[in-house]
Every structure is written in C-alpha cells, then in structure tokens.
Amino acid sequence: MTAVLNADTDAADTEEILSATRRWLERAVIGLNLCPFAKSVFVKKQVRYALTAASSADELLAELEHELNLLAASDPAELDTTLLIHPQAIRRMKIGGQPV
C-alpha cells in the first residue's frame, strides 16, 4: 500500500524514494532482524508507505496524526504498520534555531 501525501516530487523521484525505503526495510530492518515483527507484516503486504512532502514540524505532526488515525480505524489484517516517509522535513527542520 502506498500513499503520497501532499506530494511535491515528480513521479520518478517519488518511486525512487519509495523503492529506497522498501530496500531499507528488507535489507536492514528485516535482513538484520532489527524488528522481529517486520517480516510477517511485510510478507502479508500489511505495510503502508506514506510519503509526505511536509517541510515543517507542524506539517509533519499533522501527517503523523492522520496516519495514526488511519491505523486505529483499519483492520489489522489489512493494514498493520505505516512507514511515514518524510524526506523534506529533515532537511528543513531546525532544532534550537539551527538547521538539522
């Protein structure tokens, strides 16, 4: 399951970001057994990849709230996990007035 939330990237960039996230999930999280629950939901296609164009903490928080509400309202047999992917937010956010 894939969702693009408030997209500001073109289709090629979007697919590249989503592909990189899937590879990270397979190779790092599942491959290194960092999360014992990840493999089963991945195999059953119960992972939602939500790509957001949020560029501020407030926007990202709103997207996170949306995804949490969606998860709470979903049947766990259909949707068990969401990966909220936010490539723009990290680049633009500031901590203590300093860019991250």
Phi, psi and omega in degrees: 000130181228139175225140174247115185261120178048056187295141172227014178249156178281171186300321180294316178296318179301312181295323178297316179296314180295319179297317179297322179293317178298317178299316178300316180298313182293312187280316184270299187294310181277312183301322179265004179055043179288332177227115183293347182264347188293320185297315184295317180288329177293312181297321181277003180056045179254018180256130175257129176258108183249107181267122182246149175262014179307136180235008177222163179298320180295316178297317180295320177298320178296319178295319178298316178299317178301313181293322178295319177296319178298315178298317181297327182271353185267154172286122182301337177289339179262315183220117184245334186214143172239134169256112179270110186260122186226074183294332182278327186296318182295321182292328189257346184286156178235145175240122181061033179083353181256138176300144179276000000 
